[in-house]
PDB file of C-alpha atoms and ligand atoms in Angstrom:
ATOM      1  CA  MET A 257       0.000   0.000   0.000  1.00 96.00           C
ATOM      2  CA  LEU A 258       1.343   3.412  -0.980  1.00 98.00           C
ATOM      3  CA  LYS A 259       1.199   5.462   2.214  1.00 98.00           C
ATOM      4  CA  ILE A 260       0.900   9.195   1.617  1.00 98.00           C
ATOM      5  CA  ALA A 261       1.241  11.817   4.334  1.00 98.00           C
ATOM      6  CA  TYR A 262      -1.323  14.548   4.016  1.00 97.00           C
ATOM      7  CA  SER A 263      -2.919  17.008   6.386  1.00 94.00           C
ATOM      8  CA  GLU A 264      -5.170  20.027   6.112  1.00 91.00           C
ATOM      9  CA  ILE A 265      -2.448  22.015   7.787  1.00 92.00           C
ATOM     10  CA  PHE A 266      -0.090  21.502   4.804  1.00 91.00           C
ATOM     11  CA  ARG A 267      -2.143  23.968   2.824  1.00 85.00           C
ATOM     12  CA  TYR A 268      -2.225  26.533   5.570  1.00 81.00           C
ATOM     13  CA  SER A 269      -1.887  29.765   3.716  1.00 69.00           C
ATOM     14  CA  VAL A 270      -0.249  32.786   5.210  1.00 64.00           C
ATOM     15  CA  PRO A 271      -1.928  36.139   4.676  1.00 58.00           C
ATOM     16  CA  ASP A 272       1.112  37.635   2.971  1.00 53.00           C
ATOM     17  CA  LYS A 273       1.359  37.589  -0.782  1.00 53.00           C
ATOM     18  CA  HIS A 274       4.353  35.550  -1.810  1.00 56.00           C
ATOM     19  CA  ARG A 275       5.583  33.381  -4.622  1.00 60.00           C
ATOM     20  CA  PHE A 276       4.990  30.100  -2.880  1.00 67.00           C
ATOM     21  CA  PRO A 277       2.221  28.154  -4.656  1.00 71.00           C
ATOM     22  CA  MET A 278       0.262  26.729  -1.715  1.00 79.00           C
ATOM     23  CA  GLN A 279      -2.574  25.548  -3.949  1.00 85.00           C
ATOM     24  CA  LYS A 280      -0.470  22.593  -5.098  1.00 89.00           C
ATOM     25  CA  TYR A 281      -1.023  20.957  -1.716  1.00 90.00           C
ATOM     26  CA  THR A 282      -4.739  20.648  -2.453  1.00 90.00           C
ATOM     27  CA  MET A 283      -4.542  20.075  -6.195  1.00 94.00           C
ATOM     28  CA  ILE A 284      -2.145  17.119  -6.087  1.00 96.00           C
ATOM     29  CA  PRO A 285      -4.231  14.895  -3.775  1.00 96.00           C
ATOM     30  CA  GLU A 286      -7.431  15.901  -5.595  1.00 96.00           C
ATOM     31  CA  ARG A 287      -6.025  15.006  -8.999  1.00 97.00           C
ATOM     32  CA  LEU A 288      -4.609  11.672  -7.831  1.00 98.00           C
ATOM     33  CA  LEU A 289      -7.931  10.776  -6.223  1.00 98.00           C
ATOM     34  CA  SER A 290     -10.110  11.841  -9.133  1.00 98.00           C
ATOM     35  CA  GLU A 291      -8.080   9.920 -11.703  1.00 97.00           C
ATOM     36  CA  GLY A 292      -8.086   6.813  -9.488  1.00 97.00           C
ATOM     37  CA  THR A 293      -4.323   6.554  -8.948  1.00 97.00           C
ATOM     38  CA  ILE A 294      -5.001   6.435  -5.222  1.00 97.00           C
ATOM     39  CA  SER A 295      -7.962   6.279  -2.848  1.00 97.00           C
ATOM     40  CA  GLN A 296      -8.583   7.890   0.541  1.00 97.00           C
ATOM     41  CA  ASP A 297      -7.129   4.750   2.120  1.00 97.00           C
ATOM     42  CA  ASN A 298      -3.674   5.736   0.919  1.00 98.00           C
ATOM     43  CA  PHE A 299      -3.570   8.857   3.089  1.00 98.00           C
ATOM     44  CA  PHE A 300      -2.421   9.077   6.652  1.00 98.00           C
ATOM     45  CA  ALA A 301      -2.577  12.164   8.850  1.00 97.00           C
ATOM     46  CA  PRO A 302       0.855  12.873  10.307  1.00 98.00           C
ATOM     47  CA  ALA A 303       1.381  13.501  14.008  1.00 97.00           C
ATOM     48  CA  CYS A 304       3.200  16.519  15.405  1.00 97.00           C
ATOM     49  CA  LEU A 305       6.915  16.587  16.126  1.00 98.00           C
ATOM     50  CA  SER A 306       7.724  16.919  19.844  1.00 98.00           C
ATOM     51  CA  GLU A 307      10.105  19.523  21.246  1.00 98.00           C
ATOM     52  CA  GLU A 308      12.579  16.815  22.083  1.00 98.00           C
ATOM     53  CA  GLU A 309      12.478  15.635  18.481  1.00 98.00           C
ATOM     54  CA  ILE A 310      13.025  19.166  17.177  1.00 98.00           C
ATOM     55  CA  LEU A 311      16.085  19.476  19.396  1.00 98.00           C
ATOM     56  CA  THR A 312      17.753  16.446  17.776  1.00 98.00           C
ATOM     57  CA  THR A 313      18.482  18.771  14.867  1.00 98.00           C
ATOM     58  CA  HIS A 314      17.756  22.411  15.695  1.00 98.00           C
ATOM     59  CA  THR A 315      19.348  24.592  18.334  1.00 98.00           C
ATOM     60  CA  ALA A 316      17.470  25.399  21.532  1.00 98.00           C
ATOM     61  CA  GLU A 317      17.811  29.121  20.710  1.00 98.00           C
ATOM     62  CA  TYR A 318      16.182  28.800  17.299  1.00 98.00           C
ATOM     63  CA  TRP A 319      13.392  26.617  18.657  1.00 98.00           C
ATOM     64  CA  HIS A 320      12.769  29.034  21.507  1.00 98.00           C
ATOM     65  CA  LYS A 321      12.397  31.948  19.081  1.00 98.00           C
ATOM     66  CA  LEU A 322       9.922  29.966  16.953  1.00 98.00           C
ATOM     67  CA  LYS A 323       7.954  28.753  19.928  1.00 98.00           C
ATOM     68  CA  THR A 324       7.630  32.170  21.516  1.00 98.00           C
ATOM     69  CA  GLN A 325       7.161  33.929  18.148  1.00 97.00           C
ATOM     70  CA  THR A 326      10.126  36.160  18.898  1.00 97.00           C
ATOM     71  CA  LEU A 327      12.156  35.493  15.765  1.00 97.00           C
ATOM     72  CA  PRO A 328      13.597  38.908  14.872  1.00 96.00           C
ATOM     73  CA  ARG A 329      12.325  40.296  11.586  1.00 93.00           C
ATOM     74  CA  LYS A 330      15.767  40.010  10.039  1.00 95.00           C
ATOM     75  CA  GLU A 331      15.766  36.251  10.768  1.00 96.00           C
ATOM     76  CA  ALA A 332      12.146  35.762   9.699  1.00 94.00           C
ATOM     77  CA  ARG A 333      12.466  37.578   6.382  1.00 93.00           C
ATOM     78  CA  PRO A 334      14.776  35.008   4.686  1.00 94.00           C
ATOM     79  CA  ILE A 335      12.187  32.295   5.416  1.00 93.00           C
ATOM     80  CA  GLY A 336       9.737  34.126   3.160  1.00 89.00           C
ATOM     81  CA  PHE A 337       6.555  33.360   5.095  1.00 87.00           C
ATOM     82  CA  GLU A 338       4.881  35.499   7.695  1.00 86.00           C
ATOM     83  CA  MET A 339       5.834  33.952  11.008  1.00 90.00           C
ATOM     84  CA  THR A 340       2.728  32.749  12.844  1.00 92.00           C
ATOM     85  CA  PRO A 341       2.088  29.994  15.408  1.00 95.00           C
ATOM     86  CA  ARG A 342       0.191  28.086  12.726  1.00 94.00           C
ATOM     87  CA  LEU A 343       3.175  28.184  10.360  1.00 94.00           C
ATOM     88  CA  VAL A 344       5.354  26.665  13.084  1.00 96.00           C
ATOM     89  CA  GLU A 345       2.738  23.988  13.725  1.00 96.00           C
ATOM     90  CA  ARG A 346       2.598  23.287   9.987  1.00 96.00           C
ATOM     91  CA  GLY A 347       6.362  22.761   9.925  1.00 97.00           C
ATOM     92  CA  ARG A 348       6.201  20.363  12.865  1.00 98.00           C
ATOM     93  CA  HIS A 349       3.585  18.228  11.103  1.00 98.00           C
ATOM     94  CA  ILE A 350       5.482  18.227   7.818  1.00 97.00           C
ATOM     95  CA  ALA A 351       8.702  17.127   9.485  1.00 98.00           C
ATOM     96  CA  TYR A 352       7.010  14.392  11.456  1.00 98.00           C
ATOM     97  CA  ALA A 353       5.265  13.266   8.281  1.00 98.00           C
ATOM     98  CA  THR A 354       8.648  12.745   6.653  1.00 98.00           C
ATOM     99  CA  TYR A 355       9.767  10.611   9.595  1.00 98.00           C
ATOM    100  CA  GLN A 356       6.556   8.574   9.424  1.00 98.00           C
ATOM    101  CA  CYS A 357       7.075   8.151   5.675  1.00 98.00           C
ATOM    102  CA  ALA A 358      10.485   6.633   6.379  1.00 99.00           C
ATOM    103  CA  LEU A 359       8.915   4.135   8.788  1.00 98.00           C
ATOM    104  CA  TYR A 360       6.203   3.265   6.252  1.00 98.00           C
ATOM    105  CA  ALA A 361       8.865   2.934   3.555  1.00 98.00           C
ATOM    106  CA  LYS A 362      10.535   0.261   5.669  1.00 98.00           C
ATOM    107  CA  GLU A 363       7.252  -1.601   5.677  1.00 98.00           C
ATOM    108  CA  TYR A 364       6.066  -1.031   2.103  1.00 98.00           C
ATOM    109  CA  GLY A 365       9.211  -0.098   0.150  1.00 98.00           C
ATOM    110  CA  ILE A 366       8.105   3.479  -0.436  1.00 98.00           C
ATOM    111  CA  ALA A 367       6.034   6.219   1.196  1.00 98.00           C
ATOM    112  CA  MET A 368       5.479   9.807   0.166  1.00 98.00           C
ATOM    113  CA  ASN A 369       4.912  13.156   1.766  1.00 98.00           C
ATOM    114  CA  VAL A 370       2.655  15.679  -0.007  1.00 97.00           C
ATOM    115  CA  ALA A 371       5.004  18.344   1.365  1.00 96.00           C
ATOM    116  CA  GLY A 372       8.459  18.391   2.891  1.00 97.00           C
ATOM    117  CA  GLY A 373      11.910  18.692   1.452  1.00 98.00           C
ATOM    118  CA  THR A 374      12.561  21.792   3.552  1.00 98.00           C
ATOM    119  CA  HIS A 375      16.268  21.550   2.849  1.00 98.00           C
ATOM    120  CA  HIS A 376      17.144  25.237   3.305  1.00 98.00           C
ATOM    121  CA  SER A 377      16.562  25.031   7.040  1.00 98.00           C
ATOM    122  CA  PHE A 378      19.770  25.050   9.127  1.00 98.00           C
ATOM    123  CA  ALA A 379      20.219  24.009  12.755  1.00 98.00           C
ATOM    124  CA  ASP A 380      19.933  27.599  13.928  1.00 98.00           C
ATOM    125  CA  HIS A 381      17.919  29.402  11.272  1.00 98.00           C
ATOM    126  CA  GLY A 382      15.465  28.977   8.439  1.00 98.00           C
ATOM    127  CA  GLU A 383      15.428  30.360   4.925  1.00 96.00           C
ATOM    128  CA  GLY A 384      13.924  29.773   1.465  1.00 93.00           C
ATOM    129  CA  PHE A 385      10.398  28.789   2.673  1.00 92.00           C
ATOM    130  CA  CYS A 386      11.898  26.292   5.167  1.00 96.00           C
ATOM    131  CA  VAL A 387      11.308  26.503   8.925  1.00 97.00           C
ATOM    132  CA  PHE A 388      12.352  23.036  10.154  1.00 98.00           C
ATOM    133  CA  ASN A 389      14.568  20.631   8.222  1.00 98.00           C
ATOM    134  CA  ASP A 390      12.283  17.625   7.815  1.00 98.00           C
ATOM    135  CA  VAL A 391      14.734  15.213   6.174  1.00 99.00           C
ATOM    136  CA  CYS A 392      17.490  15.949   8.686  1.00 99.00           C
ATOM    137  CA  ILE A 393      15.110  15.586  11.633  1.00 99.00           C
ATOM    138  CA  ALA A 394      13.768  12.321  10.214  1.00 99.00           C
ATOM    139  CA  SER A 395      17.321  11.085   9.622  1.00 99.00           C
ATOM    140  CA  ASN A 396      18.393  11.895  13.159  1.00 98.00           C
ATOM    141  CA  LEU A 397      15.330  10.202  14.624  1.00 98.00           C
ATOM    142  CA  LEU A 398      15.916   7.067  12.535  1.00 99.00           C
ATOM    143  CA  LEU A 399      19.577   6.920  13.535  1.00 98.00           C
ATOM    144  CA  ASN A 400      18.945   7.653  17.227  1.00 98.00           C
ATOM    145  CA  ARG A 401      16.248   5.008  17.428  1.00 98.00           C
ATOM    146  CA  GLY A 402      18.177   2.328  15.552  1.00 98.00           C
ATOM    147  CA  GLU A 403      15.660   2.415  12.686  1.00 98.00           C
ATOM    148  CA  ALA A 404      18.342   3.092  10.073  1.00 98.00           C
ATOM    149  CA  SER A 405      22.120   2.947  10.138  1.00 98.00           C
ATOM    150  CA  LYS A 406      23.123   4.547   6.837  1.00 98.00           C
ATOM    151  CA  ILE A 407      21.081   7.115   4.994  1.00 99.00           C
ATOM    152  CA  LEU A 408      21.409   8.468   1.473  1.00 99.00           C
ATOM    153  CA  ILE A 409      19.732  11.781   0.689  1.00 99.00           C
ATOM    154  CA  VAL A 410      19.105  12.180  -3.045  1.00 99.00           C
ATOM    155  CA  ASP A 411      18.234  15.825  -3.428  1.00 98.00           C
ATOM    156  CA  LEU A 412      17.232  16.686  -6.985  1.00 98.00           C
ATOM    157  CA  ASP A 413      15.652  20.028  -6.182  1.00 98.00           C
ATOM    158  CA  VAL A 414      17.179  22.649  -8.479  1.00 98.00           C
ATOM    159  CA  HIS A 415      18.343  24.554  -5.402  1.00 98.00           C
ATOM    160  CA  GLN A 416      21.180  23.191  -3.319  1.00 98.00           C
ATOM    161  CA  GLY A 417      20.106  21.650  -0.020  1.00 98.00           C
ATOM    162  CA  ASN A 418      22.376  23.956   1.924  1.00 98.00           C
ATOM    163  CA  GLY A 419      20.647  23.159   5.223  1.00 98.00           C
ATOM    164  CA  ASN A 420      21.095  19.415   4.713  1.00 98.00           C
ATOM    165  CA  ALA A 421      24.769  19.856   3.844  1.00 98.00           C
ATOM    166  CA  SER A 422      25.396  22.038   6.874  1.00 98.00           C
ATOM    167  CA  ILE A 423      23.470  19.934   9.404  1.00 98.00           C
ATOM    168  CA  MET A 424      24.946  16.630   8.208  1.00 98.00           C
ATOM    169  CA  ALA A 425      28.500  17.903   7.621  1.00 98.00           C
ATOM    170  CA  ASP A 426      29.869  15.910  10.574  1.00 98.00           C
ATOM    171  CA  GLU A 427      27.466  12.969  10.395  1.00 98.00           C
ATOM    172  CA  PRO A 428      29.168  10.091   8.545  1.00 98.00           C
ATOM    173  CA  ARG A 429      26.003   7.984   8.660  1.00 98.00           C
ATOM    174  CA  VAL A 430      24.184  10.387   6.355  1.00 99.00           C
ATOM    175  CA  PHE A 431      25.405  10.907   2.800  1.00 99.00           C
ATOM    176  CA  VAL A 432      24.048  14.054   1.167  1.00 99.00           C
ATOM    177  CA  PHE A 433      23.915  14.039  -2.630  1.00 99.00           C
ATOM    178  CA  SER A 434      22.659  17.237  -4.223  1.00 98.00           C
ATOM    179  CA  MET A 435      22.351  17.974  -7.931  1.00 98.00           C
ATOM    180  CA  HIS A 436      21.475  21.621  -8.475  1.00 98.00           C
ATOM    181  CA  GLY A 437      21.862  24.772 -10.518  1.00 98.00           C
ATOM    182  CA  ALA A 438      25.335  26.283 -10.129  1.00 98.00           C
ATOM    183  CA  LYS A 439      24.026  29.789 -10.722  1.00 96.00           C
ATOM    184  CA  ASN A 440      20.945  29.627  -8.564  1.00 96.00           C
ATOM    185  CA  TYR A 441      19.929  30.189  -4.960  1.00 95.00           C
ATOM    186  CA  PRO A 442      21.589  29.633  -2.524  1.00 97.00           C
ATOM    187  CA  PHE A 443      24.378  31.722  -3.968  1.00 91.00           C
ATOM    188  CA  ARG A 444      26.689  30.787  -1.137  1.00 96.00           C
ATOM    189  CA  LYS A 445      26.677  26.989  -1.325  1.00 98.00           C
ATOM    190  CA  GLN A 446      27.509  24.584   1.484  1.00 98.00           C
ATOM    191  CA  VAL A 447      29.564  21.459   0.869  1.00 98.00           C
ATOM    192  CA  SER A 448      27.538  18.249   0.562  1.00 98.00           C
ATOM    193  CA  ASP A 449      29.078  14.782   0.445  1.00 98.00           C
ATOM    194  CA  LEU A 450      28.537  15.039  -3.303  1.00 98.00           C
ATOM    195  CA  ASP A 451      27.482  18.162  -5.160  1.00 98.00           C
ATOM    196  CA  ILE A 452      26.851  18.145  -8.893  1.00 98.00           C
ATOM    197  CA  GLU A 453      26.501  21.664 -10.216  1.00 98.00           C
ATOM    198  CA  LEU A 454      24.493  22.213 -13.369  1.00 98.00           C
ATOM    199  CA  ASP A 455      24.809  24.982 -15.936  1.00 98.00           C
ATOM    200  CA  ASN A 456      21.818  27.119 -16.784  1.00 98.00           C
ATOM    201  CA  ASP A 457      19.649  25.519 -19.488  1.00 98.00           C
ATOM    202  CA  THR A 458      20.821  21.981 -18.735  1.00 98.00           C
ATOM    203  CA  ASP A 459      18.629  19.688 -20.869  1.00 98.00           C
ATOM    204  CA  ASP A 460      17.108  16.245 -20.339  1.00 98.00           C
ATOM    205  CA  ALA A 461      19.959  14.277 -21.915  1.00 98.00           C
ATOM    206  CA  THR A 462      22.709  15.983 -19.935  1.00 98.00           C
ATOM    207  CA  TYR A 463      20.769  15.862 -16.691  1.00 98.00           C
ATOM    208  CA  LEU A 464      19.730  12.238 -16.997  1.00 98.00           C
ATOM    209  CA  GLY A 465      23.207  11.213 -18.144  1.00 98.00           C
ATOM    210  CA  LEU A 466      24.750  12.672 -14.982  1.00 98.00           C
ATOM    211  CA  LEU A 467      22.125  11.124 -12.751  1.00 98.00           C
ATOM    212  CA  LYS A 468      22.413   7.683 -14.328  1.00 98.00           C
ATOM    213  CA  ASP A 469      26.213   7.772 -14.060  1.00 98.00           C
ATOM    214  CA  THR A 470      26.070   8.741 -10.405  1.00 98.00           C
ATOM    215  CA  LEU A 471      23.161   7.207  -8.524  1.00 98.00           C
ATOM    216  CA  PRO A 472      23.858   3.474  -9.076  1.00 98.00           C
ATOM    217  CA  ARG A 473      27.452   4.023  -7.966  1.00 98.00           C
ATOM    218  CA  LEU A 474      26.319   5.882  -4.839  1.00 98.00           C
ATOM    219  CA  ILE A 475      23.832   3.181  -3.919  1.00 98.00           C
ATOM    220  CA  THR A 476      26.627   0.613  -4.134  1.00 98.00           C
ATOM    221  CA  GLU A 477      29.271   2.667  -2.364  1.00 98.00           C
ATOM    222  CA  VAL A 478      27.157   4.213   0.388  1.00 98.00           C
ATOM    223  CA  ALA A 479      25.070   1.038   0.848  1.00 98.00           C
ATOM    224  CA  PRO A 480      22.224   2.899   2.570  1.00 98.00           C
ATOM    225  CA  ASP A 481      19.369   1.216   4.402  1.00 98.00           C
ATOM    226  CA  MET A 482      17.176   4.295   3.836  1.00 99.00           C
ATOM    227  CA  ILE A 483      16.916   6.756   0.962  1.00 99.00           C
ATOM    228  CA  PHE A 484      15.258  10.150   1.141  1.00 99.00           C
ATOM    229  CA  TYR A 485      14.380  11.400  -2.313  1.00 99.00           C
ATOM    230  CA  GLN A 486      13.601  15.071  -2.807  1.00 98.00           C
ATOM    231  CA  SER A 487      11.609  15.006  -6.038  1.00 98.00           C
ATOM    232  CA  ALA A 488      11.168  18.732  -6.580  1.00 98.00           C
ATOM    233  CA  VAL A 489       9.865  19.851  -9.944  1.00 98.00           C
ATOM    234  CA  ASP A 490      11.676  23.191 -10.113  1.00 97.00           C
ATOM    235  CA  VAL A 491      14.049  21.540 -12.623  1.00 98.00           C
ATOM    236  CA  LEU A 492      11.412  22.081 -15.326  1.00 98.00           C
ATOM    237  CA  ALA A 493      12.102  24.542 -18.135  1.00 97.00           C
ATOM    238  CA  THR A 494       8.786  26.192 -17.271  1.00 96.00           C
ATOM    239  CA  ASP A 495       9.923  26.955 -13.718  1.00 95.00           C
ATOM    240  CA  LYS A 496      10.222  30.640 -12.862  1.00 93.00           C
ATOM    241  CA  LEU A 497      13.136  30.063 -10.485  1.00 93.00           C
ATOM    242  CA  GLY A 498      14.800  26.975 -11.926  1.00 95.00           C
ATOM    243  CA  LYS A 499      16.925  28.144 -14.892  1.00 97.00           C
ATOM    244  CA  LEU A 500      17.255  24.551 -16.203  1.00 97.00           C
ATOM    245  CA  ALA A 501      15.579  23.178 -19.326  1.00 97.00           C
ATOM    246  CA  LEU A 502      14.054  19.846 -18.400  1.00 98.00           C
ATOM    247  CA  THR A 503      10.847  18.757 -20.111  1.00 98.00           C
ATOM    248  CA  ARG A 504       7.991  17.108 -18.243  1.00 97.00           C
ATOM    249  CA  GLU A 505       9.101  13.812 -19.841  1.00 98.00           C
ATOM    250  CA  GLY A 506      12.646  14.357 -18.632  1.00 98.00           C
ATOM    251  CA  CYS A 507      11.386  14.976 -15.107  1.00 98.00           C
ATOM    252  CA  TYR A 508       9.275  11.812 -15.356  1.00 98.00           C
ATOM    253  CA  GLU A 509      12.280   9.784 -16.448  1.00 98.00           C
ATOM    254  CA  ARG A 510      14.311  11.214 -13.562  1.00 98.00           C
ATOM    255  CA  ASP A 511      11.689  10.022 -11.057  1.00 98.00           C
ATOM    256  CA  ARG A 512      11.310   6.662 -12.780  1.00 98.00           C
ATOM    257  CA  PHE A 513      15.043   6.105 -12.604  1.00 98.00           C
ATOM    258  CA  VAL A 514      15.424   7.032  -8.926  1.00 99.00           C
ATOM    259  CA  LEU A 515      12.424   4.997  -7.778  1.00 98.00           C
ATOM    260  CA  SER A 516      13.433   1.977  -9.882  1.00 98.00           C
ATOM    261  CA  GLN A 517      16.962   2.090  -8.507  1.00 98.00           C
ATOM    262  CA  ALA A 518      15.663   2.040  -4.936  1.00 98.00           C
ATOM    263  CA  LYS A 519      13.214  -0.750  -5.730  1.00 98.00           C
ATOM    264  CA  GLU A 520      15.813  -2.896  -7.495  1.00 98.00           C
ATOM    265  CA  ALA A 521      18.304  -2.435  -4.667  1.00 98.00           C
ATOM    266  CA  GLY A 522      15.608  -3.215  -2.095  1.00 98.00           C
ATOM    267  CA  ILE A 523      16.230   0.022  -0.193  1.00 98.00           C
ATOM    268  CA  PRO A 524      13.247   1.807   1.378  1.00 98.00           C
ATOM    269  CA  VAL A 525      12.643   5.229  -0.127  1.00 99.00           C
ATOM    270  CA  ALA A 526      10.803   8.117   1.519  1.00 99.00           C
ATOM    271  CA  VAL A 527       9.845  10.779  -1.007  1.00 98.00           C
ATOM    272  CA  VAL A 528       9.520  14.456  -0.109  1.00 98.00           C
ATOM    273  CA  MET A 529       8.250  17.062  -2.526  1.00 96.00           C
ATOM    274  CA  GLY A 530      10.398  20.157  -2.496  1.00 93.00           C
ATOM    275  CA  GLY A 531       9.869  23.093  -4.817  1.00 92.00           C
ATOM    276  CA  GLY A 532       7.998  23.808  -8.030  1.00 92.00           C
ATOM    277  CA  TYR A 533       7.296  27.316  -9.283  1.00 91.00           C
ATOM    278  CA  SER A 534       6.113  27.102 -12.881  1.00 91.00           C
ATOM    279  CA  GLU A 535       3.969  29.986 -14.110  1.00 90.00           C
ATOM    280  CA  ASP A 536       1.160  27.578 -14.929  1.00 92.00           C
ATOM    281  CA  ILE A 537       0.267  25.678 -11.752  1.00 91.00           C
ATOM    282  CA  ASP A 538      -0.741  22.736 -13.921  1.00 94.00           C
ATOM    283  CA  ASP A 539       2.911  22.153 -14.886  1.00 95.00           C
ATOM    284  CA  VAL A 540       3.770  21.902 -11.192  1.00 95.00           C
ATOM    285  CA  VAL A 541       0.840  19.682 -10.232  1.00 96.00           C
ATOM    286  CA  GLU A 542       1.170  17.348 -13.200  1.00 97.00           C
ATOM    287  CA  ALA A 543       4.910  16.808 -12.694  1.00 98.00           C
ATOM    288  CA  HIS A 544       4.425  16.122  -8.967  1.00 98.00           C
ATOM    289  CA  CYS A 545       1.505  13.781  -9.737  1.00 98.00           C
ATOM    290  CA  ASN A 546       3.803  11.823 -12.040  1.00 98.00           C
ATOM    291  CA  THR A 547       6.018  10.965  -9.064  1.00 98.00           C
ATOM    292  CA  PHE A 548       3.025   9.464  -7.238  1.00 98.00           C
ATOM    293  CA  ARG A 549       1.817   7.607 -10.357  1.00 98.00           C
ATOM    294  CA  LEU A 550       5.284   6.147 -10.844  1.00 98.00           C
ATOM    295  CA  ALA A 551       5.445   5.072  -7.210  1.00 98.00           C
ATOM    296  CA  GLN A 552       2.175   3.171  -7.638  1.00 98.00           C
ATOM    297  CA  GLN A 553       3.329   1.555 -10.886  1.00 98.00           C
ATOM    298  CA  ILE A 554       6.839   0.626  -9.823  1.00 98.00           C
ATOM    299  CA  PHE A 555       6.081  -0.577  -6.303  1.00 98.00           C
ATOM    300  CA  PHE A 556       2.502  -1.803  -6.287  1.00 97.00           C
ATOM    301  CA  ASP A 557       1.226  -2.698  -9.764  1.00 89.00           C
ATOM    302  CA  THR A 558       1.499  -6.443  -9.945  1.00 72.00           C
ATOM    303  CA  ALA A 559      -0.424  -6.831 -13.217  1.00 55.00           C
ATOM    304  CA  ALA A 560       2.775  -6.745 -15.296  1.00 47.00           C
ATOM    305  CA  ASP A 561       3.847 -10.219 -14.151  1.00 44.00           C
TER     306      ASP A 561
HETATM  307 ZN1  LIG B 235      13.956  24.368  -5.011  1.00 55.50          ZN
END
């Protein structure tokens, strides 16, 4: 069964006008349901991260400022959302959802979060629409609780996962692989375990060639017992922030390759969504929906045999 984390709170919309397309959080589940890819049974409502769980990854100072809503304006501005108690609660549910997805992935091979991939969040501050770092929190919880021993983060968001790289810099049990635009935010990059920097206008063939040369080797060398896959769709040519030139088909093939690699290697994969900022929301929703459709096909369709 494909377990999918979803909660009303994911689509909590802040009163400020901003570039973040919140409507995708409603449109993706609706489209998948209406076309019959999934049913209501696939969804689970994530629980809320405890303070103790937050502190596995974030500093007490940062958490205190979020909890008491005393984050100074100059620290709130880079996050890009208006700081409200509800936004903090949203972040706690998203991060816990990613952890629960990892546990479900151990059971079913794959599980997916209809949010998450908040990879610009550092231990002591947030930025780029990211309050808490869901994948790093989930990784730390898995490691602390003996639920995983070696984790591979495959971050294919067009923006470097600078928060992941920073938080996991001294954690040998987590390997951070990020493939991202060289000339894109964040302009001051952190050092991941493996960074592949892409030129502007990188096309399908170049992108997929690099990925297919790299991922199988990493799976062998790192030998993870958990993979987090950030399947952001801001790699699309239509993306306002992406600067790459992938087609929808190229993005589909990227997802197919990553999910098939995990399946063939028998490694659980927890998928988080990350960014997507195409002018036409349909480009964003359709590309994200493809990831869910592929997950169903690759992991659960038995008709092919
Ligand atoms: Zn991004």
